[in-house]
Coordinates of C-alpha atoms in Angstrom, one line a residue:
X1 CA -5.2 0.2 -42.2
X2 CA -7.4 -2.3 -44.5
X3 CA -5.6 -5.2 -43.4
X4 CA -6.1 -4.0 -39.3
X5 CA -10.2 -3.4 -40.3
X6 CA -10.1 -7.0 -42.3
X7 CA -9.0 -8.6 -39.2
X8 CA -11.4 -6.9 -37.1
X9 CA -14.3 -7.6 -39.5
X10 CA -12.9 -11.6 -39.7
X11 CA -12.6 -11.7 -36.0
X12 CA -16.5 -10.4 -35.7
X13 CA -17.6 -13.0 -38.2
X14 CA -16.0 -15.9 -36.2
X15 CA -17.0 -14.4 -33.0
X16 CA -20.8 -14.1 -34.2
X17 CA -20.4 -18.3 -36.0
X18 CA -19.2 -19.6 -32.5
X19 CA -21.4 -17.6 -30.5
X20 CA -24.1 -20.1 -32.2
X21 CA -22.4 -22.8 -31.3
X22 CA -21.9 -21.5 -27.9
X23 CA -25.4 -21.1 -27.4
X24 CA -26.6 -24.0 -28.1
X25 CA -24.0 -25.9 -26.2
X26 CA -25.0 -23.7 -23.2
X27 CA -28.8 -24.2 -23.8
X28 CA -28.4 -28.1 -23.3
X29 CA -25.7 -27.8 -20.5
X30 CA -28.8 -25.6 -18.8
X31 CA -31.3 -28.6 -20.3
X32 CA -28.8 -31.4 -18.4
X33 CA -29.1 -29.0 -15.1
X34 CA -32.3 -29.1 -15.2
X35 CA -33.0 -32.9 -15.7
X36 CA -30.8 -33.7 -12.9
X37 CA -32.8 -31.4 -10.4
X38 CA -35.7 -33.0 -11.9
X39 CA -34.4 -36.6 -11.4
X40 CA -33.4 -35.6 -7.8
X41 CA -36.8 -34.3 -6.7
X42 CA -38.8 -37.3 -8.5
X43 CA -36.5 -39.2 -6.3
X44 CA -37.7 -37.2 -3.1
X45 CA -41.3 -37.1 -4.2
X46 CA -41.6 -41.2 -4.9
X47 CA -40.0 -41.7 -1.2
X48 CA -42.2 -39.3 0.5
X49 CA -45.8 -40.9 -0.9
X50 CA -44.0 -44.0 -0.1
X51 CA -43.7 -45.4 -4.0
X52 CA -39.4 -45.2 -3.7
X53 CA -39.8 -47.6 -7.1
X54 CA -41.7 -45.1 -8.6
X55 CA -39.4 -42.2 -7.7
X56 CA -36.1 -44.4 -8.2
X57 CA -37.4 -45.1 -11.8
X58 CA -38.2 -41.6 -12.2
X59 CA -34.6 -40.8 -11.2
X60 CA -32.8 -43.0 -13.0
X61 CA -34.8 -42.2 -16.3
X62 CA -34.4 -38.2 -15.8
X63 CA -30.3 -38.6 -14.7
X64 CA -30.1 -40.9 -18.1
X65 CA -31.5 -38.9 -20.4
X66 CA -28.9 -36.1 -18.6
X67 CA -26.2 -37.8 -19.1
X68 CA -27.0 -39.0 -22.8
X69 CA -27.2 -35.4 -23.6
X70 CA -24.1 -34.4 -22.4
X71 CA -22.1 -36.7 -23.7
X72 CA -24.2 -36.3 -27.0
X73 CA -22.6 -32.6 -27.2
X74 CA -19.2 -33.6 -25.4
X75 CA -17.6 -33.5 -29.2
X76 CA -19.1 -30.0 -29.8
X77 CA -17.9 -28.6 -26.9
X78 CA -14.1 -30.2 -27.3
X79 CA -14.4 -27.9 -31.2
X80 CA -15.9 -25.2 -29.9
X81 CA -13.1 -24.6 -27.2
X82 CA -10.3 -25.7 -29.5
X83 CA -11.9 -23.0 -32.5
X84 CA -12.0 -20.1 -29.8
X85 CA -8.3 -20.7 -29.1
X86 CA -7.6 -21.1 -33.0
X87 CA -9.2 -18.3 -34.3
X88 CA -10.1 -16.2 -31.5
X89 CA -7.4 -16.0 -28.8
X90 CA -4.5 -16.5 -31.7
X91 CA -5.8 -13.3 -33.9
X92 CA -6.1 -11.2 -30.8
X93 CA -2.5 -12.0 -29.3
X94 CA -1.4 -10.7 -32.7
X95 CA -2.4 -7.4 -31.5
X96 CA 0.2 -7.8 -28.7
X97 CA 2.7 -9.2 -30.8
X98 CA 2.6 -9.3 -34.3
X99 CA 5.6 -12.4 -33.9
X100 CA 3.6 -14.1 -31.1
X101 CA 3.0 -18.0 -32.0
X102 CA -0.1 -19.4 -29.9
X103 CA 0.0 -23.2 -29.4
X104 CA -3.0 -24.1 -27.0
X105 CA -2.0 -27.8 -26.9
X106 CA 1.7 -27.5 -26.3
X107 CA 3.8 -26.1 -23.3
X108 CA 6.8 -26.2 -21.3
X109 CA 8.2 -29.8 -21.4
X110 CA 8.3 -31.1 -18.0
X111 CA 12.5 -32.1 -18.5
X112 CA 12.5 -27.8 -18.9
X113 CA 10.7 -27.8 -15.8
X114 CA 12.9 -29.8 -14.0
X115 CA 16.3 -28.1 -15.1
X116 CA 15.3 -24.7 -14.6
X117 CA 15.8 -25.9 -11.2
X118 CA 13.2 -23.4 -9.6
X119 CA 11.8 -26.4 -7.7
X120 CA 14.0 -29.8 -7.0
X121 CA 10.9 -31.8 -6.3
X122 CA 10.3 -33.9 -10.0
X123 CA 6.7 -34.1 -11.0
X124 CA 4.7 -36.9 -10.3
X125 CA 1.6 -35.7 -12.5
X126 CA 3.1 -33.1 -14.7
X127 CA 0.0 -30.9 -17.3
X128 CA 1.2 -27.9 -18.9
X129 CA -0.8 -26.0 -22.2
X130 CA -1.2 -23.1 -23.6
X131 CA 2.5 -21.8 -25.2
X132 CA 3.0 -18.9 -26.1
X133 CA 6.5 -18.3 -28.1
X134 CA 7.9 -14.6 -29.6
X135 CA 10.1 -12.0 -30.0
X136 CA 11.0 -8.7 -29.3
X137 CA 14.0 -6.8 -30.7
X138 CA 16.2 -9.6 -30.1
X139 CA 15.2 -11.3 -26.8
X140 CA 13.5 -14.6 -28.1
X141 CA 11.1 -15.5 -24.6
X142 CA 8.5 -18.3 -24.2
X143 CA 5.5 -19.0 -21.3
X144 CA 2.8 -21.5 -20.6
X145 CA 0.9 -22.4 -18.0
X146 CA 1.9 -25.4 -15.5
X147 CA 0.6 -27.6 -12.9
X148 CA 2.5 -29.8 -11.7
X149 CA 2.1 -32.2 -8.8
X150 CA 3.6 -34.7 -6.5
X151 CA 2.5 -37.9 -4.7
X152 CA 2.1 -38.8 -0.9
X153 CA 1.1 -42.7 -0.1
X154 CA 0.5 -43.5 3.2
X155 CA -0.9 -46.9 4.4
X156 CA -4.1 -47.1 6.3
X157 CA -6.3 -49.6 8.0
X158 CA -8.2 -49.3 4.5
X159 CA -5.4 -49.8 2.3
X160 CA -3.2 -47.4 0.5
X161 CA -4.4 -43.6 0.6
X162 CA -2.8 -41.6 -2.2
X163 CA -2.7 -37.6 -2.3
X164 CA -1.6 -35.0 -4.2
X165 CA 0.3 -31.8 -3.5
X166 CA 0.8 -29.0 -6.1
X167 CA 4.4 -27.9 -6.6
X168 CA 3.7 -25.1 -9.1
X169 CA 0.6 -23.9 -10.3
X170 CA 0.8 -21.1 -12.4
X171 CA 2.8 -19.0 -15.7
X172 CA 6.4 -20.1 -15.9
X173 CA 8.3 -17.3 -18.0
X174 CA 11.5 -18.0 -19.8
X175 CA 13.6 -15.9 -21.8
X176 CA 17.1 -16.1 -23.5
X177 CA 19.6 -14.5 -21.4
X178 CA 22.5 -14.0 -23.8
X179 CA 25.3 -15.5 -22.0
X180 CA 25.8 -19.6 -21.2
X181 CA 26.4 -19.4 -17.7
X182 CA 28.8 -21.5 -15.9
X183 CA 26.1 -22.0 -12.9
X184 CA 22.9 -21.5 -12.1
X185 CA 21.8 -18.4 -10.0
X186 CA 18.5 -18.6 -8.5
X187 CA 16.5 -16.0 -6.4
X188 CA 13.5 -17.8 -4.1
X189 CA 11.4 -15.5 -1.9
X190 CA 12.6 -15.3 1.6
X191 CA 9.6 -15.3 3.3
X192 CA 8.1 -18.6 1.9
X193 CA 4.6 -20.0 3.4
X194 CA 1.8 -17.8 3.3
X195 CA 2.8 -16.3 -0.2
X196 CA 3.8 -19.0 -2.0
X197 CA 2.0 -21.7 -0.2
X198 CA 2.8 -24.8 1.9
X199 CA 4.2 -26.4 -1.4
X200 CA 7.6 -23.8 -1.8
X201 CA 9.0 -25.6 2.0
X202 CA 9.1 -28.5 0.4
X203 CA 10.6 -27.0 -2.8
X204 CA 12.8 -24.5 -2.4
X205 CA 16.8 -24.9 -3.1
X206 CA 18.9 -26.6 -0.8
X207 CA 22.6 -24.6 -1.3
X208 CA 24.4 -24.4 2.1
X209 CA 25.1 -21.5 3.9
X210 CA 28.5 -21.1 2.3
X211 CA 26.8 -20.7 -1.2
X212 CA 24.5 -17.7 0.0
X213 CA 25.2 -14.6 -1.9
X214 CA 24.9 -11.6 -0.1
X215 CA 24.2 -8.2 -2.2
X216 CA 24.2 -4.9 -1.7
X217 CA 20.4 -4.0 -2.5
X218 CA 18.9 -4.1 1.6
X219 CA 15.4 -4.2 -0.4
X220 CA 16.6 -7.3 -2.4
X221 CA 18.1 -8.8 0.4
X222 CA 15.5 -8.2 3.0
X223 CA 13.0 -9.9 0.0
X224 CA 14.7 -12.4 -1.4
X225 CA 17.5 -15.5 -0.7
X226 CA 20.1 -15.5 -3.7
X227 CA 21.8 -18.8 -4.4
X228 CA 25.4 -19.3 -6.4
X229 CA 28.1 -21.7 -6.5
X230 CA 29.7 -18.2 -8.1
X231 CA 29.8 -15.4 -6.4
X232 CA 31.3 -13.3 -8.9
X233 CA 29.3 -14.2 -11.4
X234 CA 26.2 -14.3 -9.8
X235 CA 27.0 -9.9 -8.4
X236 CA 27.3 -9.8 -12.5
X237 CA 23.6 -11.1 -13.6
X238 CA 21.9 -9.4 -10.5
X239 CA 23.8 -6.0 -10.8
X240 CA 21.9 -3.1 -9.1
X241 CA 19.7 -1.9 -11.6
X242 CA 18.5 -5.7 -12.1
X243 CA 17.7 -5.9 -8.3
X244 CA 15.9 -2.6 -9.0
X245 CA 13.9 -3.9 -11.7
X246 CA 13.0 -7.6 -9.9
X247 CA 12.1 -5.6 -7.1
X248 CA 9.7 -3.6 -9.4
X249 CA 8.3 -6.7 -11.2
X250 CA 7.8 -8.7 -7.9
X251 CA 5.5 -5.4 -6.7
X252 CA 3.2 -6.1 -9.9
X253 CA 2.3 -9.6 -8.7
X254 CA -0.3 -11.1 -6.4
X255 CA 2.4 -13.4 -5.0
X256 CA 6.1 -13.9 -5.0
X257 CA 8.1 -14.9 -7.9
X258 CA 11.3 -16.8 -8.2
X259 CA 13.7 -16.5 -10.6
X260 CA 16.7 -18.8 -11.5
X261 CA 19.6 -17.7 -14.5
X262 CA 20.9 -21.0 -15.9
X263 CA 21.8 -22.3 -19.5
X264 CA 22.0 -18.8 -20.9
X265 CA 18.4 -18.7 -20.3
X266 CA 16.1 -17.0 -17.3
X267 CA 13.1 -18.5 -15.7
X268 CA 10.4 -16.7 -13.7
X269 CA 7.5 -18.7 -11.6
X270 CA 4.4 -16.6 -11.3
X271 CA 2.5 -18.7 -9.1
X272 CA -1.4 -18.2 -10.1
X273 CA -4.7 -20.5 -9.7
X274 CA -6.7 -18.7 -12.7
X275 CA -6.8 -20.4 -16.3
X276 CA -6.1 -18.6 -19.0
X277 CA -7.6 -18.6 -22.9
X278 CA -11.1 -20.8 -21.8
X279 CA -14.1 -20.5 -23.8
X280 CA -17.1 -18.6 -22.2
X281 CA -19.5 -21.2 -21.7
X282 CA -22.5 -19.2 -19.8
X283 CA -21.4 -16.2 -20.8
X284 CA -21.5 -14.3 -24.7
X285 CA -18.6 -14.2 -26.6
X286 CA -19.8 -10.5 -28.1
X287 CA -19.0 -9.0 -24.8
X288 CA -16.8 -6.1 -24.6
X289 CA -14.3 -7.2 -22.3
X290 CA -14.5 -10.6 -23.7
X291 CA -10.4 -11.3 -23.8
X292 CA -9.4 -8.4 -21.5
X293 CA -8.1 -10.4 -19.1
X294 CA -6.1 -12.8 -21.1
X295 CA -4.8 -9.7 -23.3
X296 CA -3.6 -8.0 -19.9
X297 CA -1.3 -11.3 -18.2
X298 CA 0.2 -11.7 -21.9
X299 CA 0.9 -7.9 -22.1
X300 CA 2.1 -8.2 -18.9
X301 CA 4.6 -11.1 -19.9
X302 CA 5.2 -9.5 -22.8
X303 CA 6.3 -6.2 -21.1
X304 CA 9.0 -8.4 -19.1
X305 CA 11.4 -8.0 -21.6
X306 CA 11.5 -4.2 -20.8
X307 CA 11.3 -4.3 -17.4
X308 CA 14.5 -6.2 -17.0
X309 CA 16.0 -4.8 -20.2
X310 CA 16.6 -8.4 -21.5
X311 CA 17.5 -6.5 -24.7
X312 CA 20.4 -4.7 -23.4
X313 CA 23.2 -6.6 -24.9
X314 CA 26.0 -6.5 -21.5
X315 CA 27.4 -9.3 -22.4
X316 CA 28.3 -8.5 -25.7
X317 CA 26.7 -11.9 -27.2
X318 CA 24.7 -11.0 -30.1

């Protein structure tokens, strides 16, 4: 109980030091707001009275001093973001997980991407942060958040146009299944487009017909496309009170997941477009509900283990 009110008192005391720094890093983001307004309507004014090398010196002297400033505090905001996830976010995930390991600057490796073989499109632009790694019972499981890209280039009268197209944007779950399996098993939505996004057409797996596995759960079916190059095997991962327990998961999220069972390990794509673990810039870090939305995603991932009963040992691997 001393050690739980320790924390609590440590966690105020770093909370109160960086809400300082917070502050003042807000103050002078504000300040750099306001100079570049400032620069704009000098600008307007100069033109207007018909001096436009008045008002363009006017502008160009505001918009410097602007951007001096924020590059001035560009160092203090880089520490003040990386302390928050250091001392902040990692002491509260603690209270989620006492083994949870918080590494803001690591993530999935884009070669575990890849093989999980949710997506067969490879990354062209590939940023992934925030891991978090634990335990519980015996079910070791891992997330991050991903976004990962690939490139269109198209010729024009201009020259060559370049664009981007998201493949995944979200949490990617993964989770030791227990058993090295001798294929991979994956699960996509059926329905793809509006739920997952024009990216998943170009994305999904490409089994044929003949490697379709149809179940016995109408709900499962009726939701989701299951693909095996074993049958068998693939009626023993998703037996029916898995399918139940997908199907219960999949009602919890905004969108639709996909799942693929490959390497003795599970995979789960939650596709989301919010970041997780930022600072507050404009907004106090005393507040309340400060972390409760961070605190309820990881709870949520957390609780994954449970809801699939990943620690149900059916395969008799320990």
């Amino acid at each position: 109980m001393d050690s739980e009110l320790n924390s609590k008192v440590n966690l105020q005391e770093i909370l109160n030091t960086l809400e300082v720094d917070r502050k003042k890093i807000s103050e002078t983001y504000k300040t750099c707001y306001i100079l570049f307004g400032l620069a704009i309507v000098i600008l307007v004014i100069g033109l207007l009275i018909r001096f436009p090398a008045l008002g363009f010196i006017g502008f160009l002297v505001s918009a410097l001093i602007a951007i001096l400033m924020h590059f001035r505090i560009d160092d203090e905001v880089k520490q003040y973001k990386a302390d928050y996830k250091t001392n902040v976010v990692a002491s509260a995930l603690k209270t989620v997980n006492e083994s949870f390991v918080f590494a803001p600057l690591s993530g999935l490796p884009e070669y575990e991407f890849v093989s999980s073989e949710l997506f067969t499109t490879e990354p062209d632009r590939y940023k992934t942060q925030d891991l978090i790694t634990g335990t519980t019972d015996k079910t070791s499981f891992w997330f991050a958040e991903v976004h990962a890209e690939y490139k269109t280039q198209t010729q024009t009268k201009n020259g060559t146009r370049t664009e981007w197209h998201t493949i995944f944007e979200g949490i990617i779950f993964a989770a030791d299944f227990n058993k090295n399996f001798n294929v991979s098993t994956v699960v996509r939505p059926k329905s793809f487009g509006a739920s997952l996004g024009a990216w998943f057409s170009k994305n999904v797996f490409s089994f044929g017909n003949t490697e379709v596995v149809q179940l016995e759960n109408t709900e499962f079916d009726n939701k989701f496309v299951t693909y095996s190059k074993n049958q068998i095997e693939a009626r023993y991962i998703l037996t029916p009170a898995m399918m139940e327990r997908i199907l219960d998961l999949n009602k919890k999220c905004d969108e639709t997941i996909s799942i693929s069972f490959i390497h003795s390990k599970m995979y789960i794509a939650f596709p989301l477009s919010q970041n997780y673990f930022e600072a507050p810039i404009h907004s106090s870090l005393l507040a309340p509900d400060l972390l409760t939305d961070d605190l309820s995603i990881v709870k949520f991932m957390h609780d994954i283990v449970h809801e699939l009963d990943l620690n149900t040992r059916i395969w008799g691997k320990e």
